[in-house]
Coordinates of C-alpha atoms in Angstrom, one line a residue:
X110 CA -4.9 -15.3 38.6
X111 CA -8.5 -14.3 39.6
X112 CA -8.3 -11.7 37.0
X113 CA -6.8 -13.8 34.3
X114 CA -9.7 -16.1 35.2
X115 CA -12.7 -13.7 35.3
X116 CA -11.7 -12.3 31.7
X117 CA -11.1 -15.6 30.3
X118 CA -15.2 -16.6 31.5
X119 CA -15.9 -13.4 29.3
X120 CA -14.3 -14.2 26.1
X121 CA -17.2 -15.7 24.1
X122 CA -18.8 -12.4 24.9
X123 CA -19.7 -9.3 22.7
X124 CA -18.2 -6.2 24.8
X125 CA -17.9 -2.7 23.8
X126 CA -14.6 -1.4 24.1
X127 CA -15.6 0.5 27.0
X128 CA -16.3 -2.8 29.0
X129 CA -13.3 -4.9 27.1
X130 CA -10.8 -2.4 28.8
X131 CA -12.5 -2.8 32.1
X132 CA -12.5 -6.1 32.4
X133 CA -9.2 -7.0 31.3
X134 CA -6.9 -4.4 32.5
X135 CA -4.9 -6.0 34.9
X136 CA -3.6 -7.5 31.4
X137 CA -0.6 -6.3 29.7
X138 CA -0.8 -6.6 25.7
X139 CA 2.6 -8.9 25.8
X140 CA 1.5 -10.9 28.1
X141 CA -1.7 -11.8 26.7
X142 CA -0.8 -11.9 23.1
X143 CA 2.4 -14.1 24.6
X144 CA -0.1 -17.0 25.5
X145 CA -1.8 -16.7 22.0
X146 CA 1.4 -17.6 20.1
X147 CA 1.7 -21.1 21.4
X148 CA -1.9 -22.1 19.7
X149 CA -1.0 -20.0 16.7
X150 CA 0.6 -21.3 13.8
X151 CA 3.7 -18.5 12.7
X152 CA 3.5 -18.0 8.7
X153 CA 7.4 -18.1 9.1
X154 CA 8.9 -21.1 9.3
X155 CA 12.6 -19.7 9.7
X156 CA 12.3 -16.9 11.9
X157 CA 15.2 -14.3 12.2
X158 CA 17.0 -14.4 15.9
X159 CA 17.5 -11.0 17.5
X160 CA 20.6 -10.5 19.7
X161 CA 19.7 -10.3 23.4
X162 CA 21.4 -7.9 24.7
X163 CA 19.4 -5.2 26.1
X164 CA 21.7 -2.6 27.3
X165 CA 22.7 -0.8 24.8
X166 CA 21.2 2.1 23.1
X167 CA 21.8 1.6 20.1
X168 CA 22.8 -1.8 18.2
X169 CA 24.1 -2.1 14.0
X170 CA 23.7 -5.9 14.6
X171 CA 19.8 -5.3 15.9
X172 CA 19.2 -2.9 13.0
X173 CA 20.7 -5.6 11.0
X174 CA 18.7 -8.6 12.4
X175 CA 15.3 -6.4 11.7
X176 CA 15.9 -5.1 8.6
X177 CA 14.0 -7.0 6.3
X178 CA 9.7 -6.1 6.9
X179 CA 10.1 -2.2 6.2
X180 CA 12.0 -2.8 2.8
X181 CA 9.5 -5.3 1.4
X182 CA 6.6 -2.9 3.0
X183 CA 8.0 0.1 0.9
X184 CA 7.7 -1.9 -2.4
X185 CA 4.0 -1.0 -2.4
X186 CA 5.7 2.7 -2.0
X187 CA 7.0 2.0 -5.8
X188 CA 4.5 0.4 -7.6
X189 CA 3.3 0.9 -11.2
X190 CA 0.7 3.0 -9.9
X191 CA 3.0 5.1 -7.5
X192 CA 5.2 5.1 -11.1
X193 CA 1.8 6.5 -12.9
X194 CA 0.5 8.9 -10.4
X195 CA 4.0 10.4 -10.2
X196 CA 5.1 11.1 -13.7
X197 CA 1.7 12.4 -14.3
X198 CA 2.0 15.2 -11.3
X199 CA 5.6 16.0 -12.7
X200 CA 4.4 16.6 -16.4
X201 CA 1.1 18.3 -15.1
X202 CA 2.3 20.3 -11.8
X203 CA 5.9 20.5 -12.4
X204 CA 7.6 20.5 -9.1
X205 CA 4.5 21.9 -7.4
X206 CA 3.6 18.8 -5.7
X207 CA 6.9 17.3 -3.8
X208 CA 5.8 18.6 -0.7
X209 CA 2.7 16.4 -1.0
X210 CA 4.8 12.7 -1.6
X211 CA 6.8 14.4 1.3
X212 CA 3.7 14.7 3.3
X213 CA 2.0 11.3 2.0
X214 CA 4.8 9.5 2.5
X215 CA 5.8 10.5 6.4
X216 CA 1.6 10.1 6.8
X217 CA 2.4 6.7 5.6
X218 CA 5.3 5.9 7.6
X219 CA 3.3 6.4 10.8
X220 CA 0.0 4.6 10.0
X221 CA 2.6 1.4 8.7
X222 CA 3.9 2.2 12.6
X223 CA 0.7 1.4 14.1
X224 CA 0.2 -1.8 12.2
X225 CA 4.1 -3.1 12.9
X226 CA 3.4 -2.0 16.6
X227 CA 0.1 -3.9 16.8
X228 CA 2.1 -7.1 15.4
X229 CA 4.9 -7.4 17.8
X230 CA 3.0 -6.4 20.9
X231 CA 0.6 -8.9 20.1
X232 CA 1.8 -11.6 17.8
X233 CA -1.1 -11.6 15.7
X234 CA -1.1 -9.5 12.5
X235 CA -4.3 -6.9 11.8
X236 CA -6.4 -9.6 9.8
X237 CA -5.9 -12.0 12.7
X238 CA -6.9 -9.2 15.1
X239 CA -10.2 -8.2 12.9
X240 CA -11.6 -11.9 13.0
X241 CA -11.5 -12.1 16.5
X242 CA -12.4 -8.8 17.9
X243 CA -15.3 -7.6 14.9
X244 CA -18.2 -9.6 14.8
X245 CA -18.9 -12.1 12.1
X246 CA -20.5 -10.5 9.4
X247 CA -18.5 -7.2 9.8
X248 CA -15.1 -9.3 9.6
X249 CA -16.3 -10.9 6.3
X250 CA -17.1 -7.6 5.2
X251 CA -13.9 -6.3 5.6
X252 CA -12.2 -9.7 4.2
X253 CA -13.7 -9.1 0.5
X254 CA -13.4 -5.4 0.6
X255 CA -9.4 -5.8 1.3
X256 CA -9.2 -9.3 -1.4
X257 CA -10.7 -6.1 -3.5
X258 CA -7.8 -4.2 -3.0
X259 CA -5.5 -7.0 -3.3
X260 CA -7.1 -7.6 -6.5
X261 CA -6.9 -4.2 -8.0
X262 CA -3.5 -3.5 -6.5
X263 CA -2.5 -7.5 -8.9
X264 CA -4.3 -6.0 -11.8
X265 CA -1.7 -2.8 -12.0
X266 CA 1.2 -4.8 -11.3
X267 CA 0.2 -7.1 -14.0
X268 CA -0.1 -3.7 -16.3
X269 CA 2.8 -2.0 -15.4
X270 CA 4.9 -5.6 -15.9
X271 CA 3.5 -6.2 -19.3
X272 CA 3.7 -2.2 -20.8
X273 CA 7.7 -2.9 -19.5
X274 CA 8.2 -6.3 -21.4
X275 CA 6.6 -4.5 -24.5
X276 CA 9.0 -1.6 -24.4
X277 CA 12.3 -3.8 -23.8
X278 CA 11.1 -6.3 -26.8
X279 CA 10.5 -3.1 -28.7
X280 CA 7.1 -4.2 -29.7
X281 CA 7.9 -7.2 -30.4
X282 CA 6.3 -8.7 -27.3
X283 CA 2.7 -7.3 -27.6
X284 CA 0.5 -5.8 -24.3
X285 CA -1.8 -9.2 -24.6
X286 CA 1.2 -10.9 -24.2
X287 CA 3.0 -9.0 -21.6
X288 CA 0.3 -10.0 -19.1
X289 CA 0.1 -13.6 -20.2
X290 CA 4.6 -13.6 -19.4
X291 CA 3.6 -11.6 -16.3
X292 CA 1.5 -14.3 -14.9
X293 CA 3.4 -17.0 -15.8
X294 CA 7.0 -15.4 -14.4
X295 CA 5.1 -14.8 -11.0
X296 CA 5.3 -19.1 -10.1
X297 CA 8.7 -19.0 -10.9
X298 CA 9.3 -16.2 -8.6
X299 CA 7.5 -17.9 -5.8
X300 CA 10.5 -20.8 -5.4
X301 CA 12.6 -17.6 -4.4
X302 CA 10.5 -18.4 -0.6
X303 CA 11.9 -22.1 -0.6
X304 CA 15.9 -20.9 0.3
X305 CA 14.6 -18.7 3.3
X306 CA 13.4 -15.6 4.6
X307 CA 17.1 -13.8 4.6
X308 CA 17.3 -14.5 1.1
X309 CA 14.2 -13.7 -0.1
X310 CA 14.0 -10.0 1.7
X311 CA 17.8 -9.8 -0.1
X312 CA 16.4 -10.2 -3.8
X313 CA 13.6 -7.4 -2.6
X314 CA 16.3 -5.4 -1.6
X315 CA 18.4 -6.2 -5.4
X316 CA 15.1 -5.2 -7.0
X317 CA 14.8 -1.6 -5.0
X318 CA 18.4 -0.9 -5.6
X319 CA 17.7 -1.4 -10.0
X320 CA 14.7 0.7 -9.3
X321 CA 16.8 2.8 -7.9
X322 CA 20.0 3.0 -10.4
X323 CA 17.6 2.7 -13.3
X324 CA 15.4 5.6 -12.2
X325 CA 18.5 7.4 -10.8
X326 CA 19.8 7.6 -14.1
X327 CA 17.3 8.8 -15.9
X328 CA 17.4 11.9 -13.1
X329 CA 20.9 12.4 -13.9
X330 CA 20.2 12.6 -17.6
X331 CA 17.7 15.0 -17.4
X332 CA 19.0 16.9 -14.5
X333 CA 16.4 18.6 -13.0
X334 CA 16.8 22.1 -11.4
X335 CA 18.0 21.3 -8.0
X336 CA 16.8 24.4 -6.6
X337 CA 13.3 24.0 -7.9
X338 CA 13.0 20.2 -6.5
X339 CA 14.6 21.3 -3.1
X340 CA 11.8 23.8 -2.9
X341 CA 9.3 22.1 -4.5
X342 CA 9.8 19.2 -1.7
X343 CA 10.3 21.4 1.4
X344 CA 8.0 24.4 0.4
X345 CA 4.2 23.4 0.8
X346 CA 2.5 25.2 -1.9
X347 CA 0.8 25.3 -5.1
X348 CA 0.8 29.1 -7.0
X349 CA -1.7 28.9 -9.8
X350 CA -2.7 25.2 -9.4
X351 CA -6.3 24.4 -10.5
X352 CA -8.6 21.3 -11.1
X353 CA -5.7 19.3 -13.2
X354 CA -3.4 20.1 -10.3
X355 CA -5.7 19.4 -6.9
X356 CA -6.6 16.3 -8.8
X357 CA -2.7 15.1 -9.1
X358 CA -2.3 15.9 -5.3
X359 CA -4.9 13.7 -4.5
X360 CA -3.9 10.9 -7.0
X361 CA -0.5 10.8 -5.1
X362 CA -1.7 10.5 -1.7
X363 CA -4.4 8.0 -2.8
X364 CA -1.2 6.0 -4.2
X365 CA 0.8 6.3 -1.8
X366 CA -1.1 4.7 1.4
X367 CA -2.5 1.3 0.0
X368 CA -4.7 -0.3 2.2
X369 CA -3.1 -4.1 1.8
X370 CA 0.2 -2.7 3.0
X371 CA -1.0 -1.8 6.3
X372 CA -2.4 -5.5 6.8
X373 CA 1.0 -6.8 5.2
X374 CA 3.3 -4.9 7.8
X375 CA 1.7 -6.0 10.7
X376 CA 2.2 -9.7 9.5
X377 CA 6.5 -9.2 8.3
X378 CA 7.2 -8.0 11.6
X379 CA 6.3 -11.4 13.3
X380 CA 9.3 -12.9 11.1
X381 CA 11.6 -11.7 14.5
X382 CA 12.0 -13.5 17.6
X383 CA 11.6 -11.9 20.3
X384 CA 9.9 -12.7 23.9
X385 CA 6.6 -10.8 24.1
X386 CA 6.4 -11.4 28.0
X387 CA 9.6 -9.2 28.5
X388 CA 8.2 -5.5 27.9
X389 CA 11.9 -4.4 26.9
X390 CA 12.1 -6.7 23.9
X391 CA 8.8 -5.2 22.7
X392 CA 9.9 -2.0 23.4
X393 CA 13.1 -2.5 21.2
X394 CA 11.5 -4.3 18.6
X395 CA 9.0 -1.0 18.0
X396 CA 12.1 1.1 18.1
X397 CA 14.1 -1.2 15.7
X398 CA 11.0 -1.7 13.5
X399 CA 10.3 2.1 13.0
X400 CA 13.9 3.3 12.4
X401 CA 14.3 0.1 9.6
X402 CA 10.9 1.2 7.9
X403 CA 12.0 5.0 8.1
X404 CA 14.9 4.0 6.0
X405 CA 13.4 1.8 3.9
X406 CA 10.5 4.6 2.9
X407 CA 13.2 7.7 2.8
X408 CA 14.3 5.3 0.3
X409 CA 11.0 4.8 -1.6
X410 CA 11.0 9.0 -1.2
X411 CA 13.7 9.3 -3.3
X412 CA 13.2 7.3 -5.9
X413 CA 9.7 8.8 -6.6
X414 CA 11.5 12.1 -6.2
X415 CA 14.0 11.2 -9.2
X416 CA 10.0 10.0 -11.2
X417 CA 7.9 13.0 -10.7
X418 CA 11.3 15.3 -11.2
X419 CA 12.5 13.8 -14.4
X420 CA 9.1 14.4 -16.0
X421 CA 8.6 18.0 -14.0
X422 CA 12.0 19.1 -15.8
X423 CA 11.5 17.2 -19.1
X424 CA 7.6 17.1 -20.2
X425 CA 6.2 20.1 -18.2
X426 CA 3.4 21.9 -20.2
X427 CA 5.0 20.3 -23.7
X428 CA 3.0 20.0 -26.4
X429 CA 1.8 16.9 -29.1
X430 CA 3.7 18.9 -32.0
X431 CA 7.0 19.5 -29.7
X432 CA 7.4 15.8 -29.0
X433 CA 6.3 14.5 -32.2
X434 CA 9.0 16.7 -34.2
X435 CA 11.5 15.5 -31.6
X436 CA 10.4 12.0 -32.2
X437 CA 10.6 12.3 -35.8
X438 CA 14.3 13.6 -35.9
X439 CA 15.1 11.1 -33.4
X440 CA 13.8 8.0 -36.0
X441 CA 11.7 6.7 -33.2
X442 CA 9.3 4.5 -34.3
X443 CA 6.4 5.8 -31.9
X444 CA 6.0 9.2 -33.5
X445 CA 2.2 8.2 -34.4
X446 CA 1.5 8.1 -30.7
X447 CA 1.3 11.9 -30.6
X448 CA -0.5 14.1 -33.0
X449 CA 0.6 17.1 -35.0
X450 CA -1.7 19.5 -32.4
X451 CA -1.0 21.7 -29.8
X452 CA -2.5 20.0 -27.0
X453 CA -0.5 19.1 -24.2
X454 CA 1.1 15.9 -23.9
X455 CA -0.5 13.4 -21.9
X456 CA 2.2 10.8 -20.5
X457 CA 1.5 7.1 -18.9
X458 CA 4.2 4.6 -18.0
X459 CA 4.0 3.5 -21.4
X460 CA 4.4 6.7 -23.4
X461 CA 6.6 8.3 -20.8
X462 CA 8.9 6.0 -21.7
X463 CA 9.0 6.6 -25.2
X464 CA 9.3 10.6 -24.8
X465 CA 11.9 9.4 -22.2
X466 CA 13.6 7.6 -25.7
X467 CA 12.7 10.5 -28.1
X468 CA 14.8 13.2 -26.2
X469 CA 17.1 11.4 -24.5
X470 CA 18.6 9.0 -26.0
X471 CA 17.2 5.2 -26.8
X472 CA 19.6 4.4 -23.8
X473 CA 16.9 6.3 -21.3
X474 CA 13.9 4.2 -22.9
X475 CA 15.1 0.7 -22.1
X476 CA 16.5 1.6 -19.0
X477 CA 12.8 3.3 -17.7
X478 CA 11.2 -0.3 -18.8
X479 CA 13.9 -1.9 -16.7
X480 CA 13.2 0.0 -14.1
X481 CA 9.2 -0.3 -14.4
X482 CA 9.5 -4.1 -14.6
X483 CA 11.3 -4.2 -11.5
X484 CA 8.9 -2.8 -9.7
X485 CA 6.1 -4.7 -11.4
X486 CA 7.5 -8.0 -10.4
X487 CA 8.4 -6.7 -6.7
X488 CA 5.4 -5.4 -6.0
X489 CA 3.7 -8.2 -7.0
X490 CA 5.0 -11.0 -5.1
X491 CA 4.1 -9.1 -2.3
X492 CA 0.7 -8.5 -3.1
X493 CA 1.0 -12.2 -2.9
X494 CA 2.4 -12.6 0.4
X495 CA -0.4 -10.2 1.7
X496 CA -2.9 -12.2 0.0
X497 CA -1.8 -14.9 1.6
X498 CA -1.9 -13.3 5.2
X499 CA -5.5 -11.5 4.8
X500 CA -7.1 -15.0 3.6
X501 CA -5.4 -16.9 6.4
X502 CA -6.0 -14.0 8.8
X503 CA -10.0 -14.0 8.0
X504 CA -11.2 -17.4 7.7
X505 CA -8.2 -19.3 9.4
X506 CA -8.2 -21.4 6.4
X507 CA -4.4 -21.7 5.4
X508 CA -4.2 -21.4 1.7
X509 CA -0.5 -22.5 -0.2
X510 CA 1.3 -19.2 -2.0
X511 CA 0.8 -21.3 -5.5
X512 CA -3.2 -21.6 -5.5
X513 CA -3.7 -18.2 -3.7
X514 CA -1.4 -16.9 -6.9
X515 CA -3.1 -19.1 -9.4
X516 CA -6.8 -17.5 -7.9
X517 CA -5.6 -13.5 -7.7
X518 CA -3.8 -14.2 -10.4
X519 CA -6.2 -15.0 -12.9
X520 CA -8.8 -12.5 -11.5
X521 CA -6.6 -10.0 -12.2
X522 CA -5.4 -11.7 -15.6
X523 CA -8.7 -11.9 -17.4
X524 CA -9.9 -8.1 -17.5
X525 CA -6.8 -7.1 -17.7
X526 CA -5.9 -9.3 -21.0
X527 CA -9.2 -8.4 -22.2
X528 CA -9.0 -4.8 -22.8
X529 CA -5.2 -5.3 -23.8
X530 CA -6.3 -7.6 -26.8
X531 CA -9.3 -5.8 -27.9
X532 CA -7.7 -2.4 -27.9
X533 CA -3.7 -3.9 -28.8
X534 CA -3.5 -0.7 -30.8
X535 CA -4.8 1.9 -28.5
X536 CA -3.2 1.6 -24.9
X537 CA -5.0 4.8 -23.3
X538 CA -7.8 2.0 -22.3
X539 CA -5.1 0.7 -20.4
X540 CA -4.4 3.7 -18.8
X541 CA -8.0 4.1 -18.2
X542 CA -8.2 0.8 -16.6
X543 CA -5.3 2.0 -14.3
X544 CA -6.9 5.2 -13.2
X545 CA -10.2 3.5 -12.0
X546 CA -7.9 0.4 -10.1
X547 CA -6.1 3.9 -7.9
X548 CA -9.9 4.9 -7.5
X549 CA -10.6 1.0 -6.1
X550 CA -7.6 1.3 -4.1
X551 CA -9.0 4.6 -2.5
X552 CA -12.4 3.3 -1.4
X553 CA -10.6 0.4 0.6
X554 CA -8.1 2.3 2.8
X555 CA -11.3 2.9 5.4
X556 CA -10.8 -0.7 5.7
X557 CA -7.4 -0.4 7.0
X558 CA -7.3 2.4 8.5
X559 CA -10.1 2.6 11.1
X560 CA -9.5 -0.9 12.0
X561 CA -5.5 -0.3 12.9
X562 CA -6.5 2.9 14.9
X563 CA -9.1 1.4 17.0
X564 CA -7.4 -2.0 18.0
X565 CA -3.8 0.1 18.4
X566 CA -6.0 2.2 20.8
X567 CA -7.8 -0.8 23.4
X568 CA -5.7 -1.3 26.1
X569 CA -7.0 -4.6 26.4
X570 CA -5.4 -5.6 23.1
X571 CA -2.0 -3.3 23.2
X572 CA -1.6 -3.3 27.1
X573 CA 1.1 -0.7 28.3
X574 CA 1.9 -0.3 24.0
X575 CA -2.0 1.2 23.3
X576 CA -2.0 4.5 21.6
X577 CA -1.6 7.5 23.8
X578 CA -3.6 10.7 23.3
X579 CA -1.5 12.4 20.3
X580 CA -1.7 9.2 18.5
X581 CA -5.1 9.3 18.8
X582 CA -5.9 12.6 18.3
X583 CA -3.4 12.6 15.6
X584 CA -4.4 9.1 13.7
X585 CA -8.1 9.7 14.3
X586 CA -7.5 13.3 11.8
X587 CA -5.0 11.7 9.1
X588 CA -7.9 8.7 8.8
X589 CA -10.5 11.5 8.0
X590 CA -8.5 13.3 6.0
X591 CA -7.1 10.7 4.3
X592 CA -10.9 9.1 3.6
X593 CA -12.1 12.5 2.5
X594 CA -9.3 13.5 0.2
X595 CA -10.1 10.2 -1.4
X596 CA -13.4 10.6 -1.3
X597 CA -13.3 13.8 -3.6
X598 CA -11.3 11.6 -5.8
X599 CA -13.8 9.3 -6.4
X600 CA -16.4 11.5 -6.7
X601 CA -14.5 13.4 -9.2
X602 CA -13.6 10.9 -11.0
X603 CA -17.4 9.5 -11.5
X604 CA -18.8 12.7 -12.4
X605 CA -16.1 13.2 -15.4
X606 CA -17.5 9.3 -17.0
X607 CA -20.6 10.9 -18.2
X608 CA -22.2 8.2 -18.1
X609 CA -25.8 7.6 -16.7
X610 CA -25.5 3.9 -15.4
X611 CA -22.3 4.5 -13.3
X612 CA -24.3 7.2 -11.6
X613 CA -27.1 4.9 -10.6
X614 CA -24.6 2.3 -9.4
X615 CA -22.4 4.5 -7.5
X616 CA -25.7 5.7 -5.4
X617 CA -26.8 2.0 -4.8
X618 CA -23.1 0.9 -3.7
X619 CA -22.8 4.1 -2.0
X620 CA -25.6 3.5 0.9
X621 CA -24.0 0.4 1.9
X622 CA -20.6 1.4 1.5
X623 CA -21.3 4.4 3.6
X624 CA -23.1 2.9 6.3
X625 CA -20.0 0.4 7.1
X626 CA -17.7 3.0 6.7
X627 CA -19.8 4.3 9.3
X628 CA -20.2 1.8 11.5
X629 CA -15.9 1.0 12.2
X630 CA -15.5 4.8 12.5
X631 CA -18.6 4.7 15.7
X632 CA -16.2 1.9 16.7
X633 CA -13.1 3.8 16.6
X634 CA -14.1 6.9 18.4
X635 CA -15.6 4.6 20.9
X636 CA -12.2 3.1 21.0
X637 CA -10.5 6.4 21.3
X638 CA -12.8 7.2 24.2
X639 CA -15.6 9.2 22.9
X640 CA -17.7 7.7 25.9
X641 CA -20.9 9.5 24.7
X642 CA -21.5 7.2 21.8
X643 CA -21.3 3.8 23.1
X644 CA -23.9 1.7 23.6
X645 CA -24.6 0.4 27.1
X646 CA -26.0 -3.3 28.3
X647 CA -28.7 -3.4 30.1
X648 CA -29.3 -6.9 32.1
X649 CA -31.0 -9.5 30.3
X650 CA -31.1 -7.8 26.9
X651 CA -28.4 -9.3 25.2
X652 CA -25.1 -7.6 23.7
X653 CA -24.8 -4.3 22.3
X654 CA -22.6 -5.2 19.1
X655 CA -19.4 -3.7 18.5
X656 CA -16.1 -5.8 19.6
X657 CA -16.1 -8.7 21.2
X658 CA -13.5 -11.1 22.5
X659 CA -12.2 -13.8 20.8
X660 CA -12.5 -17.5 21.7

């Protein structure tokens, strides 16, 4: 009790990590976050029971009883921009760049590990975690640079929603008006959380399996070389790949690991009961947690496996000409989307499905759009339920699902209407507009990542559950990767504009952007135990900045 006592007359504090694990380790992560729960309010009202017994190794029912978080997690896995990014690297790289969503996605599967893990150890999801243990100004920060993501993340869905209404109306439902249906159909979605969790992570799960069957289909049609995607996903190379290609790889990793997601997981795992002060239901509910998410992304795997194949078999280094003579013979009524030249064909998830119609049948066409709005509408009503946890998380200021839609919503409405009315004729802007959202996306996952490392690593947070040295060593690497293969991205991507302004803004935002992204990773590596950097108190002079406990 002395202990429990002493750290408790440190809490309003600001300690260094060094000093946080210090003080508090006679504390076990369960048993502190344990206490935490009864002042917290859950986001779930109907939380799922877990049968209790222990003993066996295994357990169908367990599975069963946590299977629900990884699938909705993996949505963001199959979202119009995943869609985008990979029917682009099939039609650019052909099968070159499996190996790469192989690689992205088990990357992915282990940073969405630490953020579960840091959710059922301590009952508080990451946002929760940054307000209390960042200072104020620093969590703040980090609130508007995830809504950011959020935002961007709303603004594709809305996209890839509306592009998929247009195809199955044949036109007859214009862009403009796709994203005016999008926003409204989202509201009537959100009654779907009224009739309970169960049922709500079941029409998630109906949704994956149509994006499943629909793009499954289109696979089957086409029927890619089998022995070219085997090796394509299992051989890590790239033979004659240049800027086009390096470019794709880094699109699908940048599309792949979304920042929001990681906040997200680490909020759907509190939706099980179980006992935090008994270190064997923690235990179980990590081992549950990972094999259910491992599942759930193998799934998302596949299906972006059957996207980036279908085009690597089908649209692979074919020209304008070819597809508008196939077009023509076909009676499509699209042929004036590609010119009579011999440049190559540049697909998008709206003209990808009409080359998918051209060549295959109009059969193939509707059933892409199906297959596209499906995971417009799934990916957004997570987006919502992410929203909803980051806001809550950050200012403890519990916003209802409706007005948090009705404010994302229309952010993401507006620019997004906007260049759909003004350009109803051309829907490359679109595409444009999608391209710069994946580089948005890419600048926040610092945001996400350096924060899950570092509070995964304090003992003082994660107790006998904190991050042993491979995980350290190993997430520490994939953070810095990850941030600089994104980082060429965006670069890249600004120096092909051309345009004089964008450079001046991009070196303005860049100092500050910089110096934050700076200042969590000084935090992580302190967190991580790079001793040499942290900065020590002397008596009388006040805190050194960095983490502090929570009151």
């Amino acid at each position: 009790m002395g202990a429990r006592n002493s750290v408790a007359s440190e809490r309003s504090r600001l300690l260094t990590p060094g000093e946080t694990d210090r003080t508090t380790k006679s504390l076990s992560g369960p048993d502190s976050a344990n206490s935490k729960d009864a002042s917290l309010v859950s986001e779930f009202e109907d939380q799922v029971s877990v049968p209790e017994d222990t003993s066996q190794i295994f357990s169908f029912r367990k599975l069963w009883a946590f299977t629900g978080p990884g699938f909705l997690m993996s949505i963001a896995y199959l979202d119009p921009g995943n869609i985008e990014s990979d029917l682009q690297a099939g039609a650019i790289a052909k099968f070159k760049l499996l190996w790469v969503l192989l690689w992205a996605t088990v990357v992915g599967l282990l940073l969405q590990m630490l953020a579960a893990r840091l959710g059922v150890v301590t009952g508080m999801h990451l946002a929760e975690v940054c307000k209390e243990k960042y200072p104020k100004v620093p969590h703040i920060i980090l609130w508007l640079m995830v809504e950011v993501a959020i935002i961007g993340s709303d603004m594709q869905e809305v996209i890839g929603s509306s592009i998929a209404l247009n195809l199955l109306s044949a036109g007859w439902i214009p862009v403009w008006g796709g994203v005016l249906i999008t926003m409204a159909d989202t509201f009537s979605f959100l009654f779907l959380d009224n009739f309970g969790l169960r049922k709500l992570e079941a029409f998630f799960a109906l949704l994956i399996t149509i994006m499943a069957v629909t793009f499954g289909y289109e696979y089957v049609v086409v029927r890619p070389d089998q022995v070219e995607v085997l090796k394509g996903i299992f051989v890590p190379s790239c033979q004659d790949c240049g800027t086009p290609e390096l470019l794709q790889a880094v699109g699908v990793v940048g599309a792949i690991i979304m920042p929001h997601n990681i906040y997200l997981h680490s909020a759907l795992v509190k939706s099980r009961q179980i006992d935090r002060s008994k270190k064997e239901e923690v235990k179980e509910a990590n081992k549950y947690n990972f094999i259910e998410s491992a599942i759930a992304l193998f799934i998302s795997f596949i299906i972006n496996v059957f996207i980036m194949s279908v085009f690597a078999e089908a649209f692979y280094k074919r020209t304008n000409m070819e597809v508008n003579a196939v077009c023509n013979k076909s009676g499509s009524p699209y042929t004036d989307l590609f010119p009579e030249n011999n440049s190559t064909l540049e697909v998008d998830m709206y003209t990808g499905g009409i080359v998918l119609g051209c060549f295959f049948g109009a059969a193939t066409l509707y059933i892409w759009a199906v297959g596209l709005l499906a995971a417009g509408q799934s990916s957004t009503m997570t987006g919502t339920y992410a929203g909803q946890f980051v806001m809550e998380g950050f200012l403890s200021m519990p916003v209802s699902r409706f007005k948090r839609v009705l404010l994302t919503r229309s952010i993401a409405i507006i620019p997004t209407f906007a260049v759909a009315f003004i350009f109803i004729k051309d829907l490359k802007y679109l595409t444009g507009m999608n391209d710069l959202l994946n580089v948005v996306q890419s600048l926040q996952l610092p945001f996400a990542l350096f924060p899950v490392i570092t509070f995964t690593s304090l003992p003082s947070i994660m107790g006998d559950f904190a991050n042993g040295i491979v995980w350290k060593i190993g997430g520490m690497v994939v953070t810095l990767g990850i941030c600089g293969i994104n980082m060429y991205f965006v670069v890249t991507y600004v120096t092909t504009q051309e345009a004089v302004w964008l450079y001046v803004l991009v070196a303005i935002l860049s100092v500050f952007y910089l110096f934050f992204v700076f200042y969590l990773a000084l935090i992580c590596l302190i967190a991580l135990g790079v001793s040499c950097l942290e900065f020590h108190r002397q008596e009388g002079n006040g805190p050194s900045l960095l983490i502090q406990e929570g009151s």
